[in-house]
């Protein structure tokens, strides 16, 4: 149990770490791209705004382009202050911004603040791109005095005349410190805090699972105390008020069924011992008596006939057990076909007349002209044999057995009514249970298997069976099956 908890916890943690790592990686890069795009957009808009301010200044003061280089410094700081005032001084981006003006040769002529030499000049490669009328965007990595790196994002745009020649160049740069700090914090959250939270949650989940499963461990201990010789022990359902109560109740029901099954097997063995012991003892005794001295032919014949009867009885018991076993293991293959009920019942009734004659039991049969069902002939024969055998077994000497077969409304009804000891009303609901015998008198032979087989066959053929009885008078079994 513990190893399973550990395995499941580790698996869940690893799975979540992988999922969230992928999610964090995608989110981090997406956020970085969005912030970079936002800065580039801001720089581009700022550079255009500065260019517009310079152009307005040139027009208002009627400054010729040829005088631009000499007079731009005179007005540049005023332009920057005016532009910041218009756009809002509260924006921290504007305060961390660097604005530079270059002449048509790429030489710096004005700057909003001094900076490292590397950002004060335009490289030949950058100037070549700008001369073609294309904006240039780049990043400077500057080493500061405290041995840290400061990154600046910048954009350079050329201001062209009508002849597509550069008049001047505007470069606007912005520190990426805020963005770097934000991305660093995001990285801490995504790649440290979230994994730590997942691992901590997994550990807490491990202990919480152990706490939750403690009642299950208690159930396991109780289950281990239940053995084949201690099937009467049950789990205490009252200790639980949730799904475990359902589990405990289900387990108790299962143990109840197992106990019943063990008891049934025990009864079966006991019944088989008595049922097989009697006919075998009879056979052995008759043979021993016959062998004690020489007998006439009729005596030998009677002994052999008696032995055959006892052997038939043993055979029926074993056949019933085999059939029940095949039903339970689902090895019994049902071969459905057209079955002539009248023919089958007539043949079986004729065989049973031999058994009825010594006890002066009158067996009669009345039927409709035709009764055909769709079923398994072997199983139907077993059903009829057990019903008639039951009628003979629990009959009285000089009693009667009446068999009726009728067909009505697409149903075939087989009714077997016999005189005899009858079945107590309180036991009728149990007579189809395996190994159950309503009448447990010493003079009545049986293992309690026949009626269980009858009920199973009826159910397989989608029929129904009813029982009516009057104690010490008569019993009637009525089987209704669908007509073919």
Short mmCIF file of C-alpha atoms in Angstrom, two decimals:
data_model
loop_
_atom_site.label_atom_id
_atom_site.label_comp_id
_atom_site.label_asym_id
_atom_site.label_seq_id
_atom_site.Cartn_x
_atom_site.Cartn_y
_atom_site.Cartn_z
CA UNK A 1 0.00 0.00 0.00
CA UNK A 2 2.79 2.41 0.95
CA UNK A 3 4.85 1.66 -2.15
CA UNK A 4 1.77 2.26 -4.29
CA UNK A 5 1.21 5.62 -2.60
CA UNK A 6 4.83 6.61 -3.18
CA UNK A 7 4.73 5.50 -6.80
CA UNK A 8 1.48 7.35 -7.50
CA UNK A 9 2.71 10.50 -5.72
CA UNK A 10 6.02 10.58 -7.61
CA UNK A 11 4.28 9.86 -10.91
CA UNK A 12 1.76 12.65 -10.32
CA UNK A 13 4.51 15.12 -9.33
CA UNK A 14 6.63 14.28 -12.38
CA UNK A 15 3.64 14.48 -14.68
CA UNK A 16 2.58 17.88 -13.29
CA UNK A 17 6.15 19.18 -13.42
CA UNK A 18 6.45 18.24 -17.08
CA UNK A 19 3.08 19.78 -17.96
CA UNK A 20 3.74 23.00 -16.04
CA UNK A 21 7.32 23.22 -17.36
CA UNK A 22 6.03 23.15 -20.91
CA UNK A 23 3.32 25.64 -19.99
CA UNK A 24 5.82 27.92 -18.20
CA UNK A 25 8.28 27.81 -21.09
CA UNK A 26 5.59 28.77 -23.59
CA UNK A 27 4.15 31.46 -21.32
CA UNK A 28 7.60 32.92 -20.53
CA UNK A 29 8.62 33.21 -24.17
CA UNK A 30 5.23 34.54 -25.20
CA UNK A 31 5.37 37.21 -22.48
CA UNK A 32 8.91 38.15 -23.47
CA UNK A 33 7.91 38.50 -27.12
CA UNK A 34 4.88 40.62 -26.16
CA UNK A 35 6.95 42.96 -23.99
CA UNK A 36 9.63 43.27 -26.68
CA UNK A 37 7.00 44.04 -29.28
CA UNK A 38 5.44 46.61 -26.94
CA UNK A 39 8.80 48.34 -26.43
CA UNK A 40 9.54 48.34 -30.17
CA UNK A 41 6.14 49.87 -30.85
CA UNK A 42 6.69 52.49 -28.16
CA UNK A 43 10.15 53.38 -29.55
CA UNK A 44 8.83 53.67 -33.08
CA UNK A 45 5.90 55.88 -31.99
CA UNK A 46 8.24 58.01 -29.90
CA UNK A 47 10.69 58.51 -32.74
CA UNK A 48 7.89 59.59 -35.08
CA UNK A 49 6.56 61.97 -32.44
CA UNK A 50 10.03 63.52 -31.97
CA UNK A 51 10.39 63.87 -35.74
CA UNK A 52 7.03 65.63 -35.92
CA UNK A 53 8.07 68.01 -33.13
CA UNK A 54 11.35 68.83 -34.92
CA UNK A 55 9.56 69.45 -38.21
CA UNK A 56 7.05 71.77 -36.51
CA UNK A 57 9.92 73.67 -34.89
CA UNK A 58 11.68 74.05 -38.21
CA UNK A 59 8.53 75.41 -39.81
CA UNK A 60 7.67 77.78 -36.94
CA UNK A 61 11.20 79.27 -36.80
CA UNK A 62 11.69 79.12 -40.55
CA UNK A 63 14.93 77.21 -40.18
CA UNK A 64 16.40 76.05 -43.45
CA UNK A 65 17.59 72.49 -43.72
CA UNK A 66 21.10 73.73 -44.43
CA UNK A 67 21.10 75.42 -40.99
CA UNK A 68 19.75 72.34 -39.22
CA UNK A 69 23.07 71.06 -37.89
CA UNK A 70 24.05 74.44 -36.44
CA UNK A 71 20.71 75.32 -34.80
CA UNK A 72 19.29 71.97 -33.65
CA UNK A 73 21.15 72.04 -30.32
CA UNK A 74 19.66 75.45 -29.62
CA UNK A 75 16.14 74.04 -29.66
CA UNK A 76 16.67 70.33 -28.91
CA UNK A 77 16.24 70.39 -25.12
CA UNK A 78 13.14 72.56 -25.49
CA UNK A 79 11.76 70.04 -27.99
CA UNK A 80 12.35 67.15 -25.62
CA UNK A 81 10.82 68.95 -22.62
CA UNK A 82 7.83 70.04 -24.70
CA UNK A 83 7.34 66.55 -26.05
CA UNK A 84 7.53 64.94 -22.58
CA UNK A 85 5.06 67.52 -21.24
CA UNK A 86 2.61 66.73 -24.01
CA UNK A 87 2.89 62.94 -23.61
CA UNK A 88 2.78 62.84 -19.82
CA UNK A 89 5.69 63.06 -17.45
CA UNK A 90 4.23 60.36 -15.23
CA UNK A 91 5.20 57.66 -17.77
CA UNK A 92 8.48 56.12 -16.44
CA UNK A 93 9.42 55.06 -19.94
CA UNK A 94 9.84 58.72 -20.96
CA UNK A 95 12.17 59.44 -18.05
CA UNK A 96 14.43 56.46 -18.90
CA UNK A 97 14.50 57.34 -22.58
CA UNK A 98 17.52 58.53 -24.60
CA UNK A 99 16.89 60.64 -27.75
CA UNK A 100 19.70 61.39 -30.22
CA UNK A 101 19.85 63.37 -33.47
CA UNK A 102 22.40 62.55 -36.20
CA UNK A 103 23.14 64.49 -39.36
CA UNK A 104 22.93 63.12 -42.86
CA UNK A 105 26.45 61.65 -42.48
CA UNK A 106 25.60 59.78 -39.27
CA UNK A 107 27.45 62.15 -36.95
CA UNK A 108 25.72 62.94 -33.68
CA UNK A 109 24.65 66.55 -33.37
CA UNK A 110 22.27 66.46 -30.38
CA UNK A 111 21.46 64.15 -27.48
CA UNK A 112 19.05 64.30 -24.55
CA UNK A 113 21.75 62.93 -22.21
CA UNK A 114 25.29 61.66 -22.42
CA UNK A 115 25.94 57.93 -22.64
CA UNK A 116 28.68 55.43 -23.39
CA UNK A 117 30.61 55.98 -26.60
CA UNK A 118 29.22 52.81 -28.17
CA UNK A 119 25.72 54.29 -28.26
CA UNK A 120 26.86 57.73 -29.42
CA UNK A 121 27.73 56.67 -32.93
CA UNK A 122 26.12 54.84 -35.84
CA UNK A 123 27.93 51.83 -37.23
CA UNK A 124 28.60 51.62 -41.01
CA UNK A 125 26.24 48.65 -41.31
CA UNK A 126 23.43 50.53 -39.56
CA UNK A 127 24.03 53.71 -41.64
CA UNK A 128 23.90 51.69 -44.86
CA UNK A 129 20.47 50.34 -43.91
CA UNK A 130 19.23 53.76 -42.88
CA UNK A 131 20.45 55.31 -46.16
CA UNK A 132 18.13 52.92 -47.98
CA UNK A 133 15.20 54.47 -46.11
CA UNK A 134 14.71 51.51 -43.76
CA UNK A 135 14.41 51.79 -39.98
CA UNK A 136 16.99 49.99 -37.87
CA UNK A 137 16.29 48.30 -34.53
CA UNK A 138 18.90 46.89 -32.22
CA UNK A 139 20.05 46.30 -28.63
CA UNK A 140 23.09 47.60 -26.74
CA UNK A 141 24.56 45.60 -23.83
CA UNK A 142 26.51 48.00 -21.64
CA UNK A 143 28.78 46.99 -18.75
CA UNK A 144 28.10 49.20 -15.74
CA UNK A 145 30.45 50.18 -12.94
CA UNK A 146 29.05 47.54 -10.57
CA UNK A 147 29.92 44.80 -13.05
CA UNK A 148 26.37 44.33 -14.26
CA UNK A 149 25.04 44.50 -17.78
CA UNK A 150 22.52 47.13 -18.78
CA UNK A 151 20.57 46.48 -21.96
CA UNK A 152 19.22 49.29 -24.13
CA UNK A 153 16.69 48.75 -26.89
CA UNK A 154 16.83 51.40 -29.64
CA UNK A 155 15.38 52.32 -32.97
CA UNK A 156 16.91 54.58 -35.62
CA UNK A 157 14.73 56.14 -38.29
CA UNK A 158 15.95 58.29 -41.21
CA UNK A 159 14.10 61.51 -42.05
CA UNK A 160 14.27 61.79 -45.87
CA UNK A 161 13.73 64.70 -48.25
CA UNK A 162 11.86 64.56 -51.54
CA UNK A 163 14.96 63.24 -53.26
CA UNK A 164 15.09 60.25 -50.90
CA UNK A 165 18.21 61.63 -49.25
CA UNK A 166 18.78 61.65 -45.48
CA UNK A 167 18.15 65.03 -43.86
CA UNK A 168 18.79 63.80 -40.32
CA UNK A 169 18.48 60.62 -38.25
CA UNK A 170 16.55 60.16 -35.01
CA UNK A 171 17.56 57.44 -32.58
CA UNK A 172 15.41 56.68 -29.56
CA UNK A 173 16.74 54.25 -26.93
CA UNK A 174 15.07 52.82 -23.83
CA UNK A 175 16.52 50.87 -20.91
CA UNK A 176 15.30 47.26 -20.67
CA UNK A 177 15.87 47.19 -16.92
CA UNK A 178 12.15 47.22 -16.13
CA UNK A 179 11.44 44.50 -18.65
CA UNK A 180 14.41 42.43 -17.43
CA UNK A 181 13.23 42.78 -13.83
CA UNK A 182 9.68 41.78 -14.77
CA UNK A 183 10.90 38.75 -16.73
CA UNK A 184 13.17 37.76 -13.85
CA UNK A 185 10.24 37.85 -11.43
CA UNK A 186 8.11 35.89 -13.89
CA UNK A 187 10.91 33.32 -14.21
CA UNK A 188 11.06 32.96 -10.41
CA UNK A 189 7.30 32.35 -10.30
CA UNK A 190 7.13 29.97 -13.26
CA UNK A 191 10.30 27.93 -12.78
CA UNK A 192 10.80 28.00 -9.00
CA UNK A 193 7.63 28.83 -7.08
CA UNK A 194 5.23 26.74 -9.19
CA UNK A 195 7.48 23.59 -9.19
CA UNK A 196 8.06 24.05 -5.47
CA UNK A 197 4.29 24.34 -4.94
CA UNK A 198 3.71 21.18 -7.00
CA UNK A 199 6.30 19.21 -5.02
CA UNK A 200 4.94 20.53 -1.71
CA UNK A 201 1.38 19.66 -2.81
CA UNK A 202 2.56 16.16 -3.77
CA UNK A 203 4.15 15.64 -0.34
CA UNK A 204 1.05 16.94 1.44
CA UNK A 205 -1.09 14.77 -0.86
CA UNK A 206 1.03 11.75 0.08
CA UNK A 207 0.36 12.23 3.79
CA UNK A 208 -3.27 13.16 3.15
CA UNK A 209 -3.70 9.97 1.14
CA UNK A 210 -2.20 8.00 4.00
CA UNK A 211 -4.64 9.62 6.40
CA UNK A 212 -7.53 8.97 4.02
CA UNK A 213 -6.55 5.34 3.46
CA UNK A 214 -6.11 4.55 7.16
CA UNK A 215 -9.71 3.23 7.35
CA UNK A 216 -8.94 1.06 4.31
CA UNK A 217 -5.91 -0.37 6.14
CA UNK A 218 -8.20 -1.12 9.05
CA UNK A 219 -10.58 -2.91 6.68
CA UNK A 220 -7.66 -4.92 5.26
CA UNK A 221 -6.65 -6.03 8.76
CA UNK A 222 -10.23 -7.14 9.43
CA UNK A 223 -10.40 -8.94 6.08
CA UNK A 224 -7.19 -10.83 6.83
CA UNK A 225 -8.83 -12.16 9.99
CA UNK A 226 -11.57 -13.80 7.92
CA UNK A 227 -10.65 -17.33 6.87
CA UNK A 228 -12.43 -20.39 5.51
CA UNK A 229 -13.08 -21.56 9.07
CA UNK A 230 -14.12 -18.08 10.23
CA UNK A 231 -16.62 -16.95 7.59
CA UNK A 232 -19.08 -15.76 10.22
CA UNK A 233 -16.94 -12.72 11.03
CA UNK A 234 -18.12 -9.46 9.41
CA UNK A 235 -16.79 -5.93 9.02
CA UNK A 236 -18.28 -3.33 11.36
CA UNK A 237 -20.24 -1.16 8.91
CA UNK A 238 -21.30 1.33 11.58
CA UNK A 239 -17.73 2.69 11.82
CA UNK A 240 -17.96 4.29 8.37
CA UNK A 241 -20.25 6.97 6.95
CA UNK A 242 -18.94 7.42 3.39
CA UNK A 243 -18.04 5.27 0.37
CA UNK A 244 -16.16 2.93 2.69
CA UNK A 245 -19.49 1.98 4.22
CA UNK A 246 -20.63 0.83 0.78
CA UNK A 247 -17.33 -1.05 0.35
CA UNK A 248 -17.67 -2.73 3.75
CA UNK A 249 -21.32 -3.65 3.08
CA UNK A 250 -20.42 -5.06 -0.33
CA UNK A 251 -17.62 -7.11 1.20
CA UNK A 252 -19.95 -8.42 3.90
CA UNK A 253 -22.44 -9.44 1.21
CA UNK A 254 -19.67 -11.25 -0.64
CA UNK A 255 -18.59 -13.07 2.53
CA UNK A 256 -22.23 -13.96 3.13
CA UNK A 257 -22.43 -15.51 -0.33
CA UNK A 258 -19.13 -17.34 0.22
CA UNK A 259 -20.37 -18.63 3.56
CA UNK A 260 -23.57 -19.85 1.93
CA UNK A 261 -21.53 -21.46 -0.82
CA UNK A 262 -19.28 -23.23 1.71
CA UNK A 263 -22.31 -24.37 3.65
CA UNK A 264 -23.94 -25.57 0.44
CA UNK A 265 -20.83 -27.53 -0.49
CA UNK A 266 -20.71 -28.96 3.00
CA UNK A 267 -24.34 -30.02 2.71
CA UNK A 268 -23.65 -31.43 -0.74
CA UNK A 269 -20.83 -33.61 0.56
CA UNK A 270 -22.95 -34.76 3.46
CA UNK A 271 -25.92 -35.49 1.18
CA UNK A 272 -23.76 -37.23 -1.40
CA UNK A 273 -22.22 -39.35 1.32
CA UNK A 274 -25.63 -40.49 2.51
CA UNK A 275 -27.19 -40.69 -0.96
CA UNK A 276 -24.35 -42.71 -2.48
CA UNK A 277 -23.71 -44.77 0.63
CA UNK A 278 -27.25 -46.15 0.69
CA UNK A 279 -27.46 -47.49 -2.89
CA UNK A 280 -23.88 -48.76 -2.76
CA UNK A 281 -24.59 -50.54 0.54
CA UNK A 282 -27.76 -52.03 -0.94
CA UNK A 283 -25.87 -53.26 -4.02
CA UNK A 284 -23.06 -54.71 -1.88
CA UNK A 285 -25.49 -56.32 0.61
CA UNK A 286 -27.65 -57.91 -2.07
CA UNK A 287 -24.60 -59.25 -3.88
CA UNK A 288 -23.11 -60.67 -0.65
CA UNK A 289 -26.39 -62.32 0.35
CA UNK A 290 -26.81 -63.77 -3.13
CA UNK A 291 -23.29 -65.18 -3.10
CA UNK A 292 -23.74 -66.90 0.28
CA UNK A 293 -25.47 -69.81 -1.38
CA UNK A 294 -26.76 -70.92 -4.70
CA UNK A 295 -29.99 -69.19 -5.80
CA UNK A 296 -32.55 -69.81 -8.49
CA UNK A 297 -32.66 -67.72 -11.69
CA UNK A 298 -35.55 -65.49 -10.54
CA UNK A 299 -33.63 -64.47 -7.40
CA UNK A 300 -30.57 -63.57 -9.44
CA UNK A 301 -32.76 -61.62 -11.81
CA UNK A 302 -34.44 -59.67 -9.00
CA UNK A 303 -31.07 -58.85 -7.43
CA UNK A 304 -29.72 -57.61 -10.75
CA UNK A 305 -32.85 -55.52 -11.38
CA UNK A 306 -32.54 -54.00 -7.92
CA UNK A 307 -28.87 -53.24 -8.56
CA UNK A 308 -29.74 -51.60 -11.86
CA UNK A 309 -32.30 -49.39 -10.09
CA UNK A 310 -29.72 -48.29 -7.51
CA UNK A 311 -27.11 -47.70 -10.21
CA UNK A 312 -29.64 -45.58 -12.15
CA UNK A 313 -30.20 -43.57 -9.01
CA UNK A 314 -26.45 -42.97 -8.57
CA UNK A 315 -26.19 -42.06 -12.22
CA UNK A 316 -28.95 -39.46 -11.93
CA UNK A 317 -27.25 -37.87 -8.92
CA UNK A 318 -23.92 -37.65 -10.73
CA UNK A 319 -25.54 -36.39 -13.95
CA UNK A 320 -27.32 -33.67 -12.01
CA UNK A 321 -24.07 -32.64 -10.32
CA UNK A 322 -22.27 -32.54 -13.66
CA UNK A 323 -25.06 -30.48 -15.25
CA UNK A 324 -25.05 -27.99 -12.36
CA UNK A 325 -21.27 -27.71 -12.58
CA UNK A 326 -21.47 -27.00 -16.32
CA UNK A 327 -24.19 -24.39 -15.76
CA UNK A 328 -22.05 -22.64 -13.15
CA UNK A 329 -18.86 -22.67 -15.26
CA UNK A 330 -20.86 -21.68 -18.37
CA UNK A 331 -19.51 -24.74 -20.19
CA UNK A 332 -23.01 -25.99 -20.96
CA UNK A 333 -23.65 -25.06 -24.58
CA UNK A 334 -27.35 -24.54 -25.28
CA UNK A 335 -28.25 -26.04 -28.66
CA UNK A 336 -31.65 -24.56 -29.52
CA UNK A 337 -33.85 -26.34 -31.99
CA UNK A 338 -37.46 -27.52 -32.38
CA UNK A 339 -38.41 -29.82 -29.52
CA UNK A 340 -41.55 -32.01 -29.50
CA UNK A 341 -42.70 -31.76 -25.89
CA UNK A 342 -45.40 -34.43 -26.23
CA UNK A 343 -42.93 -36.96 -27.60
CA UNK A 344 -40.31 -36.31 -24.93
CA UNK A 345 -42.77 -36.37 -22.02
CA UNK A 346 -44.39 -39.59 -23.36
CA UNK A 347 -41.04 -41.40 -23.59
CA UNK A 348 -39.95 -40.33 -20.12
CA UNK A 349 -43.35 -41.19 -18.61
CA UNK A 350 -43.18 -44.69 -20.06
CA UNK A 351 -39.77 -45.23 -18.42
CA UNK A 352 -41.07 -44.06 -15.05
CA UNK A 353 -44.04 -46.45 -15.14
CA UNK A 354 -41.56 -49.21 -14.33
CA UNK A 355 -40.70 -47.36 -11.12
CA UNK A 356 -44.35 -46.58 -10.34
CA UNK A 357 -45.68 -50.13 -10.71
CA UNK A 358 -44.05 -51.63 -7.57
CA UNK A 359 -45.74 -48.88 -5.49
CA UNK A 360 -49.04 -49.07 -7.40
CA UNK A 361 -48.71 -45.41 -8.46
CA UNK A 362 -50.92 -44.59 -11.44
CA UNK A 363 -49.23 -42.32 -14.00
CA UNK A 364 -51.48 -40.74 -16.64
CA UNK A 365 -50.88 -38.23 -19.40
CA UNK A 366 -53.23 -35.93 -21.34
CA UNK A 367 -52.06 -33.52 -24.01
CA UNK A 368 -53.09 -31.28 -26.83
CA UNK A 369 -52.50 -32.51 -30.42
CA UNK A 370 -49.28 -30.55 -30.91
CA UNK A 371 -46.77 -28.87 -28.61
CA UNK A 372 -43.51 -27.66 -30.19
CA UNK A 373 -41.04 -25.31 -28.48
CA UNK A 374 -37.68 -23.92 -29.46
CA UNK A 375 -35.14 -25.20 -26.97
CA UNK A 376 -32.33 -27.58 -26.04
CA UNK A 377 -33.71 -31.13 -26.16
CA UNK A 378 -31.15 -32.51 -23.70
CA UNK A 379 -31.92 -29.84 -21.12
CA UNK A 380 -35.70 -30.20 -21.59
CA UNK A 381 -35.40 -33.96 -21.01
CA UNK A 382 -33.41 -33.32 -17.81
CA UNK A 383 -36.13 -30.92 -16.63
CA UNK A 384 -38.97 -33.41 -17.27
CA UNK A 385 -37.03 -36.29 -15.68
CA UNK A 386 -36.41 -34.33 -12.49
CA UNK A 387 -40.04 -33.17 -12.25
CA UNK A 388 -41.47 -36.69 -12.70
CA UNK A 389 -38.79 -38.19 -10.46
CA UNK A 390 -39.78 -35.68 -7.79
CA UNK A 391 -43.47 -36.61 -8.25
CA UNK A 392 -42.64 -40.29 -7.77
CA UNK A 393 -40.18 -39.78 -4.90
CA UNK A 394 -42.58 -37.75 -2.74
CA UNK A 395 -45.70 -39.70 -3.63
CA UNK A 396 -47.54 -42.25 -1.54
CA UNK A 397 -48.17 -45.91 -2.31
CA UNK A 398 -51.25 -46.34 -4.52
CA UNK A 399 -51.07 -42.65 -5.32
CA UNK A 400 -51.30 -40.94 -8.72
CA UNK A 401 -49.35 -38.68 -11.10
CA UNK A 402 -51.24 -36.71 -13.72
CA UNK A 403 -49.41 -34.96 -16.57
CA UNK A 404 -51.19 -32.30 -18.67
CA UNK A 405 -49.79 -30.57 -21.76
CA UNK A 406 -51.68 -27.68 -23.32
CA UNK A 407 -51.05 -24.97 -25.92
CA UNK A 408 -52.63 -21.53 -25.71
CA UNK A 409 -51.71 -17.97 -26.75
CA UNK A 410 -48.26 -18.94 -27.99
CA UNK A 411 -47.39 -20.72 -24.74
CA UNK A 412 -46.86 -24.42 -23.97
CA UNK A 413 -47.93 -25.39 -20.45
CA UNK A 414 -46.68 -28.59 -18.80
CA UNK A 415 -48.48 -29.46 -15.55
CA UNK A 416 -47.39 -32.36 -13.33
CA UNK A 417 -49.66 -33.04 -10.38
CA UNK A 418 -49.08 -35.80 -7.87
CA UNK A 419 -50.60 -37.03 -4.66
CA UNK A 420 -48.31 -37.32 -1.68
CA UNK A 421 -46.88 -35.61 1.34
CA UNK A 422 -47.00 -32.14 -0.22
CA UNK A 423 -44.76 -29.14 0.47
CA UNK A 424 -45.17 -26.86 3.50
CA UNK A 425 -46.18 -23.36 2.41
CA UNK A 426 -43.31 -21.70 4.28
CA UNK A 427 -40.72 -23.71 2.30
CA UNK A 428 -42.10 -23.25 -1.23
CA UNK A 429 -39.94 -20.14 -1.79
CA UNK A 430 -36.79 -22.19 -1.11
CA UNK A 431 -37.38 -25.46 -2.94
CA UNK A 432 -35.49 -24.28 -6.04
CA UNK A 433 -32.39 -23.47 -3.98
CA UNK A 434 -29.56 -25.89 -4.52
CA UNK A 435 -29.20 -28.71 -1.95
CA UNK A 436 -32.46 -27.64 -0.28
CA UNK A 437 -34.93 -30.33 0.64
CA UNK A 438 -38.31 -29.32 2.00
CA UNK A 439 -38.95 -32.79 3.39
CA UNK A 440 -35.90 -34.22 5.15
CA UNK A 441 -37.40 -37.54 6.16
CA UNK A 442 -35.16 -40.54 6.31
CA UNK A 443 -37.33 -42.45 3.92
CA UNK A 444 -37.07 -39.92 1.12
CA UNK A 445 -34.02 -40.15 -1.10
CA UNK A 446 -32.60 -37.05 -2.73
CA UNK A 447 -29.72 -34.56 -2.77
CA UNK A 448 -31.73 -31.40 -3.35
CA UNK A 449 -30.41 -30.88 -6.89
CA UNK A 450 -33.30 -31.74 -9.18
CA UNK A 451 -35.55 -28.71 -8.71
CA UNK A 452 -32.57 -26.36 -8.94
CA UNK A 453 -31.78 -27.84 -12.35
CA UNK A 454 -35.45 -27.52 -13.35
CA UNK A 455 -35.48 -23.81 -12.46
CA UNK A 456 -32.19 -23.19 -14.30
CA UNK A 457 -33.48 -24.86 -17.48
CA UNK A 458 -36.76 -22.93 -17.32
CA UNK A 459 -34.87 -19.65 -16.97
CA UNK A 460 -32.56 -20.47 -19.89
CA UNK A 461 -35.63 -21.08 -22.06
CA UNK A 462 -37.24 -17.79 -20.91
CA UNK A 463 -40.14 -19.55 -19.25
CA UNK A 464 -41.56 -19.57 -15.74
CA UNK A 465 -42.50 -22.20 -13.19
CA UNK A 466 -45.08 -22.10 -10.39
CA UNK A 467 -45.74 -24.48 -7.50
CA UNK A 468 -48.96 -25.17 -5.65
CA UNK A 469 -49.29 -27.70 -2.84
CA UNK A 470 -51.48 -28.90 0.01
CA UNK A 471 -49.60 -30.71 2.76
CA UNK A 472 -50.44 -34.44 3.00
CA UNK A 473 -52.64 -34.14 -0.10
CA UNK A 474 -51.12 -33.06 -3.44
CA UNK A 475 -48.45 -31.02 -5.20
CA UNK A 476 -48.58 -29.40 -8.65
CA UNK A 477 -45.72 -27.99 -10.77
CA UNK A 478 -46.67 -25.87 -13.78
CA UNK A 479 -44.03 -24.97 -16.39
CA UNK A 480 -44.85 -22.43 -19.10
CA UNK A 481 -42.51 -22.16 -22.12
CA UNK A 482 -42.71 -20.06 -25.32
CA UNK A 483 -44.13 -21.94 -28.30
CA UNK A 484 -41.88 -22.27 -31.39
#
